[in-house]
XYZ file of C-alpha atoms in Angstrom:
271
model
C 0.000 0.000 0.000
C 2.863 2.369 0.868
C 4.533 1.720 -2.504
C 1.213 2.307 -4.260
C 0.793 5.665 -2.522
C 4.331 6.702 -3.484
C 3.732 5.677 -7.114
C 0.440 7.588 -7.187
C 2.114 10.661 -5.696
C 4.919 10.565 -8.271
C 2.427 10.122 -11.111
C 0.331 13.080 -9.975
C 3.468 15.168 -9.461
C 4.672 14.363 -12.984
C 1.268 15.232 -14.460
C 1.184 18.529 -12.558
C 4.712 19.411 -13.691
C 3.953 18.576 -17.289
C 0.887 20.741 -17.694
C 0.870 24.415 -18.652
C 4.580 25.020 -18.978
C 6.447 27.112 -21.520
C 9.889 25.792 -22.406
C 11.989 28.386 -24.231
C 14.507 27.138 -26.778
C 17.166 28.974 -28.742
C 17.091 27.719 -32.307
C 20.305 28.264 -34.294
C 20.450 27.328 -37.959
C 22.348 27.987 -41.171
C 19.879 28.405 -44.076
C 22.479 28.484 -46.879
C 25.144 25.753 -46.940
C 27.246 28.002 -49.180
C 27.309 30.744 -46.536
C 28.238 29.154 -43.214
C 28.788 32.557 -41.581
C 25.103 33.427 -41.957
C 23.936 31.913 -38.674
C 20.308 32.635 -37.798
C 18.823 32.558 -34.309
C 15.207 32.478 -33.195
C 13.442 32.044 -29.867
C 11.105 29.045 -30.020
C 8.455 27.963 -27.515
C 7.372 24.475 -26.509
C 3.964 25.046 -24.927
C 2.853 22.055 -22.849
C -0.905 21.746 -22.374
C -2.940 18.960 -20.801
C -4.010 17.386 -24.104
C -1.165 18.391 -26.440
C 2.017 20.381 -26.917
C 2.609 23.133 -29.469
C 5.994 24.248 -30.763
C 6.252 27.609 -32.512
C 8.304 30.743 -33.059
C 7.946 33.405 -30.372
C 8.108 36.193 -32.971
C 5.628 34.507 -35.301
C 3.250 34.087 -32.357
C 3.606 37.788 -31.479
C 2.989 38.752 -35.116
C -0.092 36.527 -35.435
C -1.460 37.751 -32.081
C -1.092 41.369 -33.191
C -2.806 40.693 -36.524
C -5.698 38.885 -34.825
C -6.185 41.668 -32.251
C -6.189 44.311 -34.997
C -8.592 42.342 -37.190
C -11.089 42.176 -34.310
C -11.007 45.986 -34.343
C -11.629 46.017 -38.085
C -8.038 46.974 -38.839
C -6.050 45.200 -41.535
C -2.594 44.510 -40.089
C 0.374 43.008 -41.896
C 2.792 40.433 -40.448
C 5.998 41.738 -38.897
C 8.350 42.867 -41.674
C 11.041 40.257 -41.132
C 11.815 36.639 -41.914
C 10.457 34.340 -39.208
C 10.132 30.612 -38.697
C 6.598 29.896 -39.889
C 6.431 26.205 -39.012
C 4.373 24.985 -36.050
C 4.240 21.465 -34.602
C 1.383 20.027 -32.540
C 2.086 16.760 -30.714
C -0.212 14.561 -28.654
C 0.552 12.361 -25.621
C 0.873 8.614 -26.240
C 0.646 9.049 -30.025
C 3.101 9.093 -32.923
C 0.762 11.318 -34.930
C 1.565 15.014 -35.146
C 0.117 17.994 -36.966
C 2.788 19.929 -38.805
C 1.598 23.384 -39.883
C 3.600 25.257 -42.477
C 3.197 28.045 -45.030
C 4.170 27.927 -48.679
C 3.907 31.287 -50.372
C 0.494 32.549 -49.104
C -1.172 29.221 -48.339
C -1.192 27.338 -45.036
C -0.919 23.551 -44.914
C -1.743 21.243 -42.006
C 0.126 17.992 -42.494
C -0.704 14.821 -40.579
C 2.489 12.885 -40.034
C 3.321 9.659 -38.218
C 6.739 9.868 -36.565
C 8.323 6.874 -34.858
C 11.840 7.906 -33.862
C 14.278 5.098 -33.113
C 16.412 6.464 -30.290
C 19.691 4.917 -29.162
C 20.448 5.766 -25.516
C 24.112 6.147 -24.674
C 26.005 5.923 -21.392
C 27.071 9.560 -21.591
C 25.923 12.325 -19.231
C 26.248 16.093 -18.875
C 24.518 19.063 -17.230
C 22.294 21.690 -18.897
C 20.727 24.510 -16.840
C 21.478 22.520 -13.714
C 19.682 19.398 -14.955
C 21.509 16.099 -15.357
C 21.098 15.037 -18.986
C 21.754 11.831 -20.872
C 22.805 11.462 -24.505
C 20.653 9.817 -27.172
C 20.992 9.620 -30.959
C 18.627 9.054 -33.869
C 18.236 9.552 -37.619
C 15.492 11.857 -38.852
C 14.808 13.903 -41.966
C 18.055 12.893 -43.650
C 20.219 13.987 -40.726
C 21.887 12.310 -37.752
C 20.798 13.887 -34.479
C 22.222 13.956 -30.967
C 19.855 14.815 -28.112
C 20.373 15.446 -24.411
C 17.352 14.689 -22.215
C 16.632 14.810 -18.501
C 14.519 12.450 -16.436
C 14.247 15.266 -13.881
C 11.585 16.818 -16.121
C 9.191 13.909 -16.724
C 7.869 15.013 -20.116
C 8.443 12.823 -23.163
C 8.639 15.776 -25.506
C 11.078 18.238 -26.987
C 11.609 20.895 -29.653
C 10.331 20.569 -33.220
C 9.179 16.993 -33.996
C 11.451 15.321 -31.437
C 9.837 13.329 -28.622
C 9.450 9.884 -26.924
C 12.624 9.952 -24.832
C 12.152 9.197 -21.100
C 12.344 12.876 -20.177
C 12.326 16.339 -21.704
C 14.860 16.971 -24.480
C 16.908 20.001 -23.404
C 19.191 20.072 -26.425
C 19.236 18.467 -29.859
C 21.520 19.173 -32.809
C 22.427 17.507 -36.076
C 25.872 16.067 -36.763
C 26.846 18.987 -39.011
C 25.761 21.501 -36.323
C 23.728 23.348 -38.925
C 20.563 23.032 -36.816
C 20.397 23.066 -33.030
C 17.786 23.652 -30.345
C 18.785 24.313 -26.734
C 16.638 25.075 -23.699
C 17.332 28.523 -22.225
C 14.427 28.955 -19.803
C 11.174 27.664 -18.307
C 8.037 29.672 -17.542
C 4.770 28.768 -15.855
C 1.587 29.317 -17.835
C -1.772 29.189 -16.085
C -3.960 30.284 -19.000
C -5.658 27.989 -21.508
C -3.771 28.230 -24.776
C -5.194 28.658 -28.254
C -2.859 29.669 -31.040
C -4.158 32.873 -32.738
C -6.043 31.922 -35.905
C -5.426 34.863 -38.222
C -7.292 33.410 -41.239
C -5.300 35.526 -43.701
C -4.451 32.615 -45.986
C -6.168 29.604 -47.463
C -5.820 26.406 -45.461
C -5.337 22.879 -46.776
C -5.122 19.502 -45.039
C -2.609 17.002 -46.438
C -1.179 13.648 -45.512
C 2.602 13.449 -45.441
C 3.031 11.943 -48.932
C 0.839 14.681 -50.402
C 2.897 17.294 -48.567
C 6.196 15.929 -49.913
C 4.876 16.151 -53.476
C 3.508 19.648 -52.871
C 6.738 20.864 -51.283
C 8.968 19.548 -54.070
C 6.716 21.112 -56.720
C 6.778 24.387 -54.780
C 10.560 24.416 -54.805
C 10.545 23.990 -58.597
C 7.767 26.481 -59.358
C 6.833 28.598 -56.313
C 4.039 30.574 -57.995
C 2.296 27.728 -59.832
C -0.839 28.164 -57.717
C -1.091 31.868 -58.614
C -1.856 31.289 -62.295
C -5.283 32.743 -63.044
C -5.574 34.372 -59.614
C -3.766 37.675 -60.230
C -5.405 40.082 -62.694
C -3.703 42.407 -65.157
C -3.079 45.708 -63.381
C -1.145 48.941 -63.245
C 1.654 49.420 -60.744
C 2.175 52.422 -58.454
C 3.761 54.349 -61.341
C 0.853 53.681 -63.672
C 2.676 51.110 -65.785
C 0.432 48.352 -67.145
C 1.528 44.806 -66.283
C -0.108 41.578 -67.314
C -0.861 38.759 -64.901
C 1.835 36.654 -66.584
C 4.460 39.363 -66.083
C 3.590 39.792 -62.404
C 3.653 36.063 -61.681
C 6.955 35.585 -63.539
C 8.533 38.400 -61.535
C 7.309 36.892 -58.261
C 8.466 33.446 -59.328
C 11.972 34.699 -60.184
C 12.198 36.391 -56.772
C 11.147 33.232 -54.940
C 13.450 30.972 -56.947
C 16.410 33.153 -55.936
C 15.225 33.168 -52.340
C 14.888 29.384 -52.240
C 18.380 28.919 -53.685
C 19.680 30.422 -50.433
C 17.392 28.183 -48.368
C 19.138 24.949 -49.360
C 20.004 23.659 -45.888
C 16.542 22.945 -44.474
C 16.119 20.963 -41.278
C 14.630 17.926 -43.054
C 17.206 17.861 -45.821
C 15.846 14.695 -47.442
C 12.954 16.780 -48.798
C 15.411 18.272 -51.294
C 16.484 14.917 -52.701
């Protein structure tokens, strides 16, 4: 009976710890493999709720929150004028299924994906933010990853799509060190969380195979979906431009932009 009470207490303690926490991660990445000095950094949030976790960019969340608040006042607000991580990951307890939400051009895609990571635990330990962490490795997205997790935080979750280790992942990076996530802080969060739904783009639901096809086609021809949707028009200087001219100009801009985004986190999508 005593052992049962202790087990029950630990279970309830773990559940209480796991709910309504914000884990703040520093995400460092190199978008262009030809320009290793161009290191980007972004603050990411792992928001643990009772029924799910959500992983998203702090700046993107602030931008979307501002747009939603302004739209409720009847004001048309634009996103923050800077490049931000648009991807969002929703994970569920005791399930390999995730919802991966991403934006391609102006459209938003919710992708259902089944992820079953095969972790290899190693007899190697360290300390991060005062927590004792253990090393684990896995292959995912065409990269080899090393993670450091702690059993002191009894949450089988982590940044991005990483999860299912016997404790929270405090740090994970790929073997080339082109992508890394590291915990930098923890905050309590007592409010019920709903990500701001801005509704400023069309939404589509895809399975993972459909997404892979869509993504690869997007990389080849970013503005394919705009054909027939942009009318002929005059620019700010009064110059007449056909729909074809406008779309070609946009496509050329995006092709050049994507050339410098050749080091994505799931690199196998470019194969």
